[in-house]
Tab-separated table of C-alpha atoms in Angstrom:
chain	number	residue	atom	x	y	z
A	1343	MET	CA	-44.106	13.760	0.915
A	1344	TYR	CA	-43.665	10.265	2.353
A	1345	ALA	CA	-40.312	9.984	0.573
A	1346	LEU	CA	-39.173	13.275	2.101
A	1347	ARG	CA	-40.182	12.163	5.602
A	1348	PHE	CA	-38.371	8.873	5.135
A	1349	LEU	CA	-35.222	10.705	4.044
A	1350	ILE	CA	-35.358	13.025	7.065
A	1351	LEU	CA	-35.800	10.076	9.430
A	1352	LEU	CA	-32.921	8.291	7.757
A	1353	LEU	CA	-30.641	11.315	8.226
A	1354	ILE	CA	-31.643	11.621	11.884
A	1355	PHE	CA	-31.025	7.918	12.441
A	1356	SER	CA	-27.650	8.100	10.716
A	1357	SER	CA	-26.541	11.059	12.812
A	1358	CYS	CA	-27.253	9.075	15.961
A	1359	GLN	CA	-24.989	6.200	14.982
A	1360	PRO	CA	-21.689	5.973	16.863
A	1361	GLU	CA	-18.531	6.793	14.942
A	1362	PRO	CA	-17.005	3.676	13.428
A	1363	GLY	CA	-14.321	2.016	15.524
A	1364	PHE	CA	-10.790	1.121	14.557
A	1365	ASP	CA	-8.988	-2.132	14.081
A	1366	VAL	CA	-5.984	-0.716	15.962
A	1367	VAL	CA	-5.414	2.376	18.064
A	1368	ILE	CA	-1.895	3.322	19.120
A	1369	ARG	CA	-2.205	5.592	22.129
A	1370	GLY	CA	0.037	8.214	23.686
A	1371	GLY	CA	3.031	8.038	21.369
A	1372	GLN	CA	5.270	10.902	20.303
A	1373	LEU	CA	4.320	11.285	16.631
A	1374	LEU	CA	6.928	12.228	14.015
A	1375	ASP	CA	5.105	13.036	10.787
A	1376	GLY	CA	8.120	13.254	8.459
A	1377	SER	CA	7.916	16.991	7.888
A	1378	GLY	CA	10.826	17.816	10.157
A	1379	SER	CA	8.528	19.336	12.779
A	1380	PRO	CA	8.980	18.412	16.452
A	1381	ALA	CA	7.198	15.321	17.684
A	1382	ILE	CA	3.691	15.760	19.075
A	1383	ARG	CA	1.813	13.552	21.507
A	1384	ALA	CA	-1.107	11.947	19.660
A	1385	ASP	CA	-3.146	8.799	19.213
A	1386	LEU	CA	-3.327	7.069	15.860
A	1387	GLY	CA	-6.258	5.018	14.602
A	1388	ILE	CA	-5.905	2.360	11.924
A	1389	ARG	CA	-8.746	0.838	9.942
A	1390	GLY	CA	-7.772	-1.929	7.550
A	1391	ASP	CA	-4.507	-0.837	5.943
A	1392	THR	CA	-5.268	2.875	6.309
A	1393	ILE	CA	-4.377	5.461	8.947
A	1394	ALA	CA	-7.918	6.691	9.567
A	1395	ALA	CA	-7.410	9.271	12.324
A	1396	ILE	CA	-4.715	11.138	14.247
A	1397	GLY	CA	-5.366	13.137	17.408
A	1398	ASP	CA	-7.093	12.605	20.736
A	1399	LEU	CA	-8.893	9.273	20.318
A	1400	SER	CA	-9.485	8.676	24.014
A	1401	GLY	CA	-13.204	8.144	23.432
A	1402	ARG	CA	-12.787	5.775	20.503
A	1403	LYS	CA	-12.675	1.988	20.667
A	1404	ALA	CA	-10.539	-0.504	18.789
A	1405	LYS	CA	-10.154	-4.254	18.477
A	1406	THR	CA	-6.493	-3.881	19.435
A	1407	GLU	CA	-4.993	-1.108	21.536
A	1408	ILE	CA	-1.276	-0.412	21.891
A	1409	ASP	CA	0.152	1.784	24.625
A	1410	ALA	CA	3.004	3.793	23.071
A	1411	THR	CA	3.676	5.995	26.092
A	1412	GLY	CA	7.333	7.009	26.085
A	1413	LEU	CA	7.811	5.736	22.514
A	1414	HIS	CA	8.075	7.470	19.145
A	1415	LEU	CA	5.740	6.704	16.266
A	1416	ALA	CA	6.678	7.383	12.638
A	1417	PRO	CA	5.785	6.351	9.109
A	1418	GLY	CA	7.897	3.517	7.742
A	1419	PHE	CA	11.555	4.085	6.939
A	1420	ILE	CA	12.847	4.038	3.364
A	1421	ASN	CA	15.894	1.908	2.650
A	1422	MET	CA	17.131	4.062	-0.210
A	1423	LEU	CA	19.940	1.673	-1.136
A	1424	SER	CA	18.565	-1.780	-0.518
A	1425	TRP	CA	20.220	-5.038	-1.509
A	1426	ALA	CA	17.210	-7.101	-0.429
A	1427	ASN	CA	16.579	-8.158	-4.031
A	1428	VAL	CA	17.670	-11.745	-3.263
A	1429	SER	CA	16.727	-12.014	0.409
A	1430	LEU	CA	13.134	-11.028	-0.397
A	1431	LEU	CA	12.937	-14.097	-2.620
A	1432	GLU	CA	13.820	-16.209	0.424
A	1433	ASP	CA	11.844	-14.282	3.026
A	1434	GLY	CA	9.104	-12.116	1.593
A	1435	ARG	CA	8.183	-11.085	5.133
A	1436	SER	CA	11.418	-9.027	5.159
A	1437	GLN	CA	11.947	-9.743	8.833
A	1438	SER	CA	15.458	-8.308	9.066
A	1439	ASP	CA	14.379	-4.895	7.765
A	1440	ILE	CA	10.712	-4.617	8.676
A	1441	ARG	CA	11.480	-5.146	12.364
A	1442	GLN	CA	13.733	-2.091	12.099
A	1443	GLY	CA	10.840	-0.084	10.670
A	1444	VAL	CA	11.735	-0.301	6.972
A	1445	THR	CA	8.578	-0.427	4.854
A	1446	LEU	CA	9.997	0.570	1.460
A	1447	GLU	CA	12.966	-1.155	-0.178
A	1448	VAL	CA	14.490	0.772	-3.094
A	1449	LEU	CA	16.592	-1.623	-5.165
A	1450	GLY	CA	19.001	-1.329	-8.051
A	1451	GLU	CA	22.329	0.346	-7.203
A	1452	GLY	CA	23.953	0.228	-10.640
A	1453	ARG	CA	22.568	-3.264	-11.199
A	1454	SER	CA	18.941	-4.325	-11.298
A	1455	MET	CA	17.107	-7.638	-11.418
A	1456	GLY	CA	16.243	-7.063	-15.055
A	1457	PRO	CA	16.530	-6.989	-17.948
A	1458	LEU	CA	18.373	-10.319	-18.113
A	1459	ASN	CA	19.574	-12.409	-21.032
A	1460	GLU	CA	20.489	-16.086	-20.795
A	1461	GLU	CA	24.189	-15.440	-20.123
A	1462	MET	CA	23.300	-13.054	-17.293
A	1463	LYS	CA	20.956	-15.671	-15.820
A	1464	ARG	CA	23.772	-18.227	-15.980
A	1465	GLU	CA	26.116	-15.850	-14.167
A	1466	MET	CA	23.443	-15.136	-11.559
A	1467	ARG	CA	22.909	-18.846	-10.924
A	1468	ASN	CA	26.647	-19.466	-10.597
A	1469	GLY	CA	26.960	-16.631	-8.116
A	1470	GLN	CA	24.270	-17.902	-5.751
A	1471	GLN	CA	25.460	-18.674	-2.230
A	1472	ASP	CA	23.336	-19.704	0.757
A	1473	ILE	CA	20.134	-18.478	-0.873
A	1474	THR	CA	19.326	-20.385	-4.056
A	1475	TYR	CA	16.438	-19.483	-6.325
A	1476	ASP	CA	14.974	-19.969	-9.774
A	1477	ILE	CA	15.055	-17.118	-12.292
A	1478	PRO	CA	11.758	-17.300	-14.201
A	1479	TRP	CA	11.766	-13.573	-15.029
A	1480	THR	CA	13.543	-11.633	-17.764
A	1481	THR	CA	12.479	-8.005	-17.361
A	1482	LEU	CA	12.553	-5.877	-14.217
A	1483	GLY	CA	8.768	-5.697	-14.235
A	1484	GLU	CA	8.559	-9.485	-14.338
A	1485	TYR	CA	10.882	-9.685	-11.310
A	1486	LEU	CA	8.657	-7.285	-9.367
A	1487	GLN	CA	5.590	-9.277	-10.400
A	1488	HIS	CA	7.369	-12.465	-9.298
A	1489	LEU	CA	7.967	-10.926	-5.871
A	1490	GLU	CA	4.333	-9.905	-5.661
A	1491	GLU	CA	3.082	-13.348	-6.565
A	1492	ARG	CA	5.353	-15.018	-3.982
A	1493	GLY	CA	4.179	-12.579	-1.335
A	1494	VAL	CA	6.147	-9.692	0.101
A	1495	SER	CA	5.493	-7.550	3.174
A	1496	THR	CA	7.309	-4.376	2.226
A	1497	ASN	CA	6.740	-2.003	-0.642
A	1498	VAL	CA	9.445	-2.363	-3.276
A	1499	ALA	CA	10.697	0.025	-5.941
A	1500	SER	CA	13.690	-0.249	-8.231
A	1501	PHE	CA	15.976	1.723	-10.473
A	1502	VAL	CA	17.258	0.285	-13.746
A	1503	GLY	CA	21.012	-0.220	-13.418
A	1504	ASN	CA	23.204	0.988	-16.249
A	1505	GLY	CA	25.526	-1.933	-15.466
A	1506	THR	CA	22.665	-4.309	-16.223
A	1507	LEU	CA	21.861	-2.522	-19.476
A	1508	ARG	CA	25.524	-2.597	-20.540
A	1509	GLU	CA	25.987	-6.261	-19.698
A	1510	TYR	CA	22.793	-7.180	-21.548
A	1511	VAL	CA	23.920	-5.387	-24.715
A	1512	MET	CA	27.746	-5.414	-24.556
A	1513	GLY	CA	28.835	-7.876	-21.876
A	1514	TYR	CA	31.875	-6.602	-19.967
A	1515	GLU	CA	33.553	-4.938	-22.938
A	1516	LYS	CA	35.373	-1.757	-21.989
A	1517	ARG	CA	34.556	0.502	-24.922
A	1518	ALA	CA	32.001	2.994	-26.098
A	1519	PRO	CA	28.736	1.499	-27.402
A	1520	THR	CA	27.972	1.652	-31.090
A	1521	PRO	CA	24.913	3.730	-32.091
A	1522	ALA	CA	22.916	0.504	-32.441
A	1523	GLU	CA	24.004	-0.681	-28.985
A	1524	MET	CA	23.107	2.674	-27.483
A	1525	ASP	CA	19.655	2.486	-29.053
A	1526	SER	CA	19.237	-1.011	-27.589
A	1527	MET	CA	20.089	0.219	-24.091
A	1528	LYS	CA	17.640	3.106	-24.446
A	1529	THR	CA	14.888	0.725	-25.580
A	1530	LEU	CA	15.514	-1.562	-22.605
A	1531	LEU	CA	15.526	1.427	-20.261
A	1532	ARG	CA	12.246	2.736	-21.656
A	1533	ARG	CA	10.656	-0.644	-21.092
A	1534	GLY	CA	11.911	-0.659	-17.510
A	1535	MET	CA	10.475	2.800	-16.898
A	1536	GLU	CA	7.141	1.770	-18.382
A	1537	GLU	CA	7.121	-1.280	-16.106
A	1538	GLY	CA	7.457	0.976	-13.065
A	1539	ALA	CA	11.156	1.720	-12.511
A	1540	VAL	CA	11.808	5.026	-10.761
A	1541	GLY	CA	14.883	6.019	-12.753
A	1542	LEU	CA	18.437	5.191	-13.825
A	1543	SER	CA	21.209	4.166	-11.447
A	1544	THR	CA	24.966	3.748	-11.796
A	1545	SER	CA	27.664	2.306	-9.546
A	1546	LEU	CA	30.727	3.632	-11.271
A	1547	ILE	CA	33.456	1.977	-9.190
A	1548	TYR	CA	32.211	-1.417	-10.403
A	1549	VAL	CA	32.204	-3.058	-13.829
A	1550	PRO	CA	30.594	-2.891	-16.265
A	1551	SER	CA	28.802	0.196	-14.881
A	1552	GLY	CA	32.029	2.180	-14.679
A	1553	HIS	CA	32.903	1.493	-18.329
A	1554	ALA	CA	30.266	4.077	-19.268
A	1555	SER	CA	31.399	7.592	-20.136
A	1556	THR	CA	29.745	10.733	-18.830
A	1557	GLY	CA	28.127	11.275	-22.230
A	1558	GLU	CA	26.709	7.748	-22.339
A	1559	ILE	CA	25.163	8.136	-18.885
A	1560	THR	CA	23.738	11.519	-19.848
A	1561	ASP	CA	22.039	10.055	-22.919
A	1562	LEU	CA	20.417	7.374	-20.774
A	1563	ALA	CA	19.434	9.914	-18.115
A	1564	ARG	CA	17.581	11.893	-20.790
A	1565	VAL	CA	15.375	8.830	-21.302
A	1566	VAL	CA	14.315	8.710	-17.653
A	1567	SER	CA	13.776	12.474	-17.727
A	1568	GLU	CA	11.075	11.872	-20.358
A	1569	TYR	CA	9.231	9.758	-17.777
A	1570	GLY	CA	9.757	12.129	-14.853
A	1571	GLY	CA	12.271	9.746	-13.280
A	1572	MET	CA	15.599	10.505	-11.623
A	1573	TYR	CA	19.282	9.605	-11.804
A	1574	ILE	CA	21.102	8.180	-8.771
A	1575	SER	CA	24.741	7.178	-8.536
A	1576	HIS	CA	27.427	5.498	-6.541
A	1577	ILE	CA	29.762	8.102	-8.003
A	1578	ARG	CA	32.955	7.295	-9.860
A	1579	ASN	CA	35.316	8.066	-6.995
A	1580	GLU	CA	34.859	8.690	-3.266
A	1581	GLU	CA	38.542	9.105	-2.512
A	1582	ASP	CA	41.119	11.514	-3.980
A	1583	SER	CA	38.953	12.292	-7.057
A	1584	LEU	CA	35.778	12.856	-5.032
A	1585	LEU	CA	35.243	16.409	-6.270
A	1586	HIS	CA	35.602	15.419	-9.916
A	1587	ALA	CA	33.028	12.652	-9.371
A	1588	VAL	CA	30.550	15.020	-7.703
A	1589	ARG	CA	30.961	17.475	-10.586
A	1590	GLU	CA	30.265	14.652	-13.056
A	1591	LEU	CA	26.933	13.828	-11.388
A	1592	ILE	CA	25.939	17.498	-11.303
A	1593	GLN	CA	26.823	17.880	-14.994
A	1594	ILE	CA	24.720	14.836	-15.911
A	1595	ALA	CA	21.759	16.219	-13.969
A	1596	GLU	CA	22.058	19.598	-15.665
A	1597	ASP	CA	22.533	18.284	-19.206
A	1598	ALA	CA	19.780	15.659	-18.940
A	1599	ASP	CA	17.372	17.920	-17.019
A	1600	VAL	CA	16.831	15.290	-14.352
A	1601	PRO	CA	16.920	15.222	-10.521
A	1602	ALA	CA	20.036	13.403	-9.280
A	1603	GLU	CA	21.187	11.902	-6.011
A	1604	ILE	CA	24.563	10.747	-4.694
A	1605	TYR	CA	24.494	7.415	-2.895
A	1606	HIS	CA	26.282	7.314	0.502
A	1607	PHE	CA	27.847	10.763	0.240
A	1608	LYS	CA	31.288	10.560	1.875
A	1609	ALA	CA	35.021	11.133	1.662
A	1610	SER	CA	36.683	7.738	1.999
A	1611	GLY	CA	40.219	7.257	3.293
A	1612	GLN	CA	41.924	9.441	5.879
A	1613	ASP	CA	43.970	11.338	3.292
A	1614	ASN	CA	40.721	12.484	1.676
A	1615	TRP	CA	38.585	13.437	4.678
A	1616	ASP	CA	39.204	17.147	4.206
A	1617	LEU	CA	37.572	17.000	0.746
A	1618	LEU	CA	34.086	16.709	2.235
A	1619	ASP	CA	33.731	20.451	2.854
A	1620	SER	CA	34.376	21.180	-0.824
A	1621	ALA	CA	31.990	18.399	-1.888
A	1622	ILE	CA	29.235	19.894	0.278
A	1623	ALA	CA	29.904	23.284	-1.303
A	1624	LEU	CA	29.525	21.802	-4.802
A	1625	VAL	CA	26.113	20.345	-3.930
A	1626	GLU	CA	24.925	23.572	-2.305
A	1627	ASP	CA	26.086	25.606	-5.304
A	1628	ALA	CA	24.239	23.315	-7.724
A	1629	ARG	CA	21.059	23.575	-5.663
A	1630	SER	CA	21.355	27.354	-5.547
A	1631	ARG	CA	21.293	27.265	-9.354
A	1632	GLY	CA	17.992	25.360	-9.308
A	1633	LEU	CA	19.311	21.828	-9.821
A	1634	GLU	CA	17.612	19.086	-7.794
A	1635	ILE	CA	20.756	17.502	-6.359
A	1636	THR	CA	20.349	15.428	-3.202
A	1637	THR	CA	22.455	12.937	-1.272
A	1638	ASP	CA	22.076	10.175	1.257
A	1639	MET	CA	24.584	9.108	3.879
A	1640	TYR	CA	25.657	6.512	6.427
A	1641	MET	CA	25.319	7.374	10.107
A	1642	TYR	CA	28.530	5.494	10.874
A	1643	ASN	CA	32.152	5.544	9.778
A	1644	ALA	CA	32.287	2.317	7.796
A	1645	SER	CA	31.096	0.985	4.438
A	1646	SER	CA	30.735	-2.527	3.074
A	1647	THR	CA	31.621	-3.872	-0.351
A	1648	GLY	CA	34.006	-6.396	-1.903
A	1649	LEU	CA	37.633	-7.004	-1.012
A	1650	ASN	CA	38.236	-7.006	-4.752
A	1651	VAL	CA	37.783	-3.216	-5.002
A	1652	LEU	CA	41.403	-2.943	-3.858
A	1653	LEU	CA	42.582	-4.718	-7.010
A	1654	PRO	CA	43.796	-2.648	-9.969
A	1655	ALA	CA	41.107	-1.695	-12.486
A	1656	TRP	CA	42.461	-3.883	-15.298
A	1657	ALA	CA	42.071	-6.965	-13.078
A	1658	LYS	CA	38.326	-6.308	-12.713
A	1659	ASP	CA	37.398	-4.984	-16.155
A	1660	GLY	CA	36.065	-8.315	-17.419
A	1661	GLY	CA	34.102	-9.214	-14.301
A	1662	HIS	CA	34.787	-11.866	-11.668
A	1663	GLU	CA	35.493	-14.699	-14.080
A	1664	SER	CA	38.173	-12.575	-15.729
A	1665	THR	CA	39.714	-11.796	-12.326
A	1666	MET	CA	39.917	-15.523	-11.582
A	1667	GLU	CA	41.689	-16.125	-14.901
A	1668	TYR	CA	44.286	-13.496	-14.012
A	1669	LEU	CA	44.802	-15.125	-10.618
A	1670	ARG	CA	45.593	-18.437	-12.337
A	1671	ASP	CA	48.335	-16.735	-14.361
A	1672	PRO	CA	51.458	-16.384	-12.130
A	1673	GLU	CA	52.736	-13.287	-13.934
A	1674	ALA	CA	49.373	-11.495	-13.946
A	1675	ARG	CA	48.773	-12.520	-10.335
A	1676	GLN	CA	52.063	-11.005	-9.192
A	1677	ARG	CA	51.407	-7.802	-11.108
A	1678	MET	CA	47.946	-7.626	-9.559
A	1679	ILE	CA	49.362	-8.052	-6.050
A	1680	GLU	CA	51.956	-5.317	-6.484
A	1681	GLU	CA	49.365	-2.870	-7.848
A	1682	VAL	CA	46.917	-3.271	-4.947
A	1683	LYS	CA	46.033	0.174	-3.606
A	1684	PHE	CA	44.990	0.489	0.042
A	1685	HIS	CA	42.768	3.456	0.882
A	1686	VAL	CA	42.590	2.180	4.479
A	1687	PRO	CA	45.158	0.165	6.433
A	1688	PRO	CA	44.708	-3.640	6.438
A	1689	GLU	CA	43.781	-3.647	10.137
A	1690	ASN	CA	40.720	-1.526	9.230
A	1691	ILE	CA	39.390	-4.085	6.739
A	1692	LEU	CA	37.018	-6.531	8.441
A	1693	LEU	CA	36.173	-9.829	6.717
A	1694	VAL	CA	32.417	-10.502	6.941
A	1695	GLY	CA	31.281	-12.734	4.055
A	1696	PHE	CA	32.598	-15.852	2.294
A	1697	ARG	CA	31.039	-18.114	-0.293
A	1698	ASN	CA	33.148	-21.126	0.751
A	1699	LYS	CA	31.877	-22.505	4.064
A	1700	ASP	CA	35.363	-23.777	4.881
A	1701	MET	CA	36.617	-20.183	4.969
A	1702	ARG	CA	33.920	-18.753	7.209
A	1703	HIS	CA	36.039	-19.238	10.319
A	1704	LEU	CA	37.823	-16.087	9.121
A	1705	ILE	CA	34.691	-13.967	9.542
A	1706	GLY	CA	35.292	-11.310	12.178
A	1707	LYS	CA	39.037	-11.112	11.603
A	1708	ASN	CA	40.711	-8.218	9.876
A	1709	LEU	CA	42.935	-8.525	6.832
A	1710	ALA	CA	46.119	-7.773	8.807
A	1711	GLU	CA	45.381	-10.617	11.224
A	1712	VAL	CA	44.753	-13.139	8.445
A	1713	ALA	CA	47.914	-12.094	6.603
A	1714	ALA	CA	49.969	-12.457	9.808
A	1715	GLU	CA	48.506	-15.908	10.462
A	1716	ARG	CA	49.526	-16.984	6.963
A	1717	GLY	CA	52.919	-15.330	7.112
A	1718	ILE	CA	52.330	-13.238	3.986
A	1719	ARG	CA	51.814	-9.588	3.133
A	1720	PRO	CA	48.230	-8.237	3.301
A	1721	ARG	CA	48.278	-7.531	-0.451
A	1722	GLU	CA	49.153	-11.193	-1.060
A	1723	ALA	CA	46.366	-12.284	1.284
A	1724	ILE	CA	43.869	-10.362	-0.858
A	1725	ALA	CA	44.756	-12.387	-3.960
A	1726	ASP	CA	44.841	-15.692	-2.063
A	1727	LEU	CA	41.494	-15.167	-0.325
A	1728	ILE	CA	39.652	-14.098	-3.486
A	1729	PHE	CA	41.032	-17.092	-5.377
A	1730	GLU	CA	40.288	-19.608	-2.610
A	1731	ASP	CA	36.739	-18.338	-2.097
A	1732	ASP	CA	36.039	-17.772	-5.812
A	1733	SER	CA	34.171	-14.597	-4.896
A	1734	ARG	CA	34.802	-10.922	-4.360
A	1735	ILE	CA	34.565	-11.506	-0.534
A	1736	GLN	CA	32.389	-9.151	1.470
A	1737	VAL	CA	34.280	-6.856	3.812
A	1738	VAL	CA	33.714	-3.757	5.928
A	1739	TYR	CA	36.059	-0.808	5.398
A	1740	PHE	CA	36.452	1.543	8.359
A	1741	SER	CA	37.378	4.374	6.044
A	1742	MET	CA	35.413	7.424	7.128
A	1743	SER	CA	35.721	10.155	9.713
A	1744	GLU	CA	33.404	10.360	12.713
A	1745	GLU	CA	33.790	14.141	12.490
A	1746	ASN	CA	32.590	14.081	8.880
A	1747	VAL	CA	29.554	11.998	9.846
A	1748	GLU	CA	28.660	14.647	12.412
A	1749	LYS	CA	29.398	17.392	9.882
A	1750	ASN	CA	27.040	15.867	7.314
A	1751	SER	CA	24.164	15.326	9.716
A	1752	PRO	CA	22.964	18.937	10.191
A	1753	CYS	CA	22.906	19.647	6.444
A	1754	PRO	CA	19.440	20.813	5.367
A	1755	ILE	CA	16.841	18.953	3.377
A	1756	TRP	CA	19.169	17.807	0.586
A	1757	GLN	CA	21.000	15.359	2.835
A	1758	TYR	CA	19.258	12.186	3.959
A	1759	VAL	CA	20.273	9.447	6.322
A	1760	ARG	CA	20.973	6.701	3.784
A	1761	MET	CA	17.245	6.487	3.213
A	1762	ARG	CA	15.407	8.899	0.952
A	1763	ALA	CA	12.978	8.479	-1.947
A	1764	PRO	CA	12.823	11.470	-4.268
A	1765	ILE	CA	10.341	9.978	-6.709
A	1766	ARG	CA	8.619	12.104	-9.337
A	1767	MET	CA	7.015	9.866	-11.905
A	1768	LYS	CA	4.457	10.356	-14.627
A	1769	GLY	CA	1.697	7.912	-13.799
A	1770	PHE	CA	3.161	7.280	-10.347
A	1771	SER	CA	1.079	5.154	-8.014
A	1772	TRP	CA	2.294	2.925	-5.187
A	1773	ASN	CA	0.919	-0.521	-5.659
A	1774	ARG	CA	1.820	-3.510	-3.539
A	1775	VAL	CA	5.208	-3.768	-5.152
A	1776	ARG	CA	5.575	-1.622	-8.206
A	1777	THR	CA	4.461	1.668	-9.680
A	1778	ARG	CA	1.802	1.836	-12.349
A	1779	GLY	CA	-1.426	3.516	-13.292
A	1780	PRO	CA	-2.259	7.057	-14.402
A	1781	THR	CA	-2.104	9.381	-11.427
A	1782	ALA	CA	-0.805	12.860	-10.729
A	1783	PRO	CA	2.961	13.324	-10.280
A	1784	LEU	CA	4.134	12.815	-6.717
A	1785	ARG	CA	7.322	13.347	-4.773
A	1786	ALA	CA	7.988	11.251	-1.715
A	1787	SER	CA	10.741	12.603	0.474
A	1788	CYS	CA	11.757	13.040	4.074
A	1789	PRO	CA	14.087	15.346	5.998
A	1790	ILE	CA	17.240	14.202	7.694
A	1791	LEU	CA	15.955	14.943	11.179
A	1792	SER	CA	13.488	12.075	10.990
A	1793	ALA	CA	14.729	10.050	8.010
A	1794	ILE	CA	11.323	8.467	7.657
A	1795	ALA	CA	9.286	7.464	4.666
A	1796	GLY	CA	5.888	8.530	3.524
A	1797	SER	CA	4.219	10.574	0.829
A	1798	PHE	CA	5.119	13.970	2.211
A	1799	PRO	CA	5.418	16.971	-0.105
A	1800	TRP	CA	8.949	18.026	-0.944
A	1801	ARG	CA	9.912	21.373	0.522
A	1802	LYS	CA	12.868	23.698	0.195
A	1803	PRO	CA	15.024	24.451	3.240
A	1804	SER	CA	13.589	27.201	5.388
A	1805	ALA	CA	15.594	30.197	6.504
A	1806	ASP	CA	16.154	28.600	9.897
A	1807	SER	CA	17.337	25.215	8.533
A	1808	PRO	CA	20.515	24.226	10.402
A	1809	PRO	CA	23.633	24.946	8.349
A	1810	CYS	CA	26.129	22.281	7.377
A	1811	ARG	CA	29.036	22.404	9.773
A	1812	ARG	CA	32.327	22.949	8.011
A	1813	ALA	CA	35.877	22.845	9.207
A	1814	THR	CA	37.183	26.261	10.226
């Protein structure tokens, strides 16, 4: 009896206690929840590292209060194609991205930070520029653990790059793998998936990733399918063979039974802009047949990569060191220059990154300007600059159509603003940095209207989803 009375008194006492406070309350913001629904005015309460309440919290107290009147509040953005793999080693706080709202960096476009052999580590050391770092890891999981131990603010996920697998097993050789080499790549990929990778990636305009055939990629994609992962690709061509490249990705997804995504979906080069409508139709047709094909996109009309992509394929097949050897050979150099193919005019190629500090005065100039200053043709300037800098040279290509950017934007759920994380993993669990632990399968995705991250359930387009705008 006394025990029962004590329990009743305890319950009464507990019910009289005030609701626990919050560490932070953000008040009066327009909340975007990632579902594609219109923003709603709401308060948000945070306790520790958890969103503890959403709604009218006017009667609740907090240690810190933030007035968000007139501002929008959203879950963190996903950088679906992040190259922060080196900068996070220098600044684990991720200041350049986190101040723009990015809370998840997805690494590994065709190349990943593991697995590495000693020759790959040597190449990585030789390629270091302003940021220098040790390479104590070998596997992708060890790299992620290294990041975690150093301290990192953002969440980080990574694909395993087929270019990394190929280089580990075959170097830069342009040939089909032997059965033994293929088995080695599959073993390395399985280890990466078990360490927490979210799938397989390719970047097929670069070597050695692009040396892989469709069949080879499909065989590797079947491995990630076993783990509930996905395939993502910088497709083989974004110019005059765009449609063939889109069909290749769709075929891989179908044959390997794996979700697939196209990185930075676009038609590059003015002569190819009208191909985008047909590319959109290919994706929509594949989705209508039940294939999980998605894309991400830039919200601007430029892209950034190396100046060396303008060189003929044979000049890049053996990697950068091979390109430099060709440039030292007068006959090969001249052949290389004459076979340069411009998909944009030289005045639309902006120089933005040099390894050699003595050449950085050229940053901000376009290729046409530099060629004119030197009194040479732009195609000759390409060879000279790459040789003098001993690097691929980072540039910005203004190669896309503003109209196409606008045309892409209203596409329904399958199109994401450069940032999307379609992750469906067996044993998927966000940890500080990597995925591990037995949990239920999960998809994290976000619609184009908000382009924000978070663990929101995937949904199919509704009947009133805005249609893609096509040329008429």
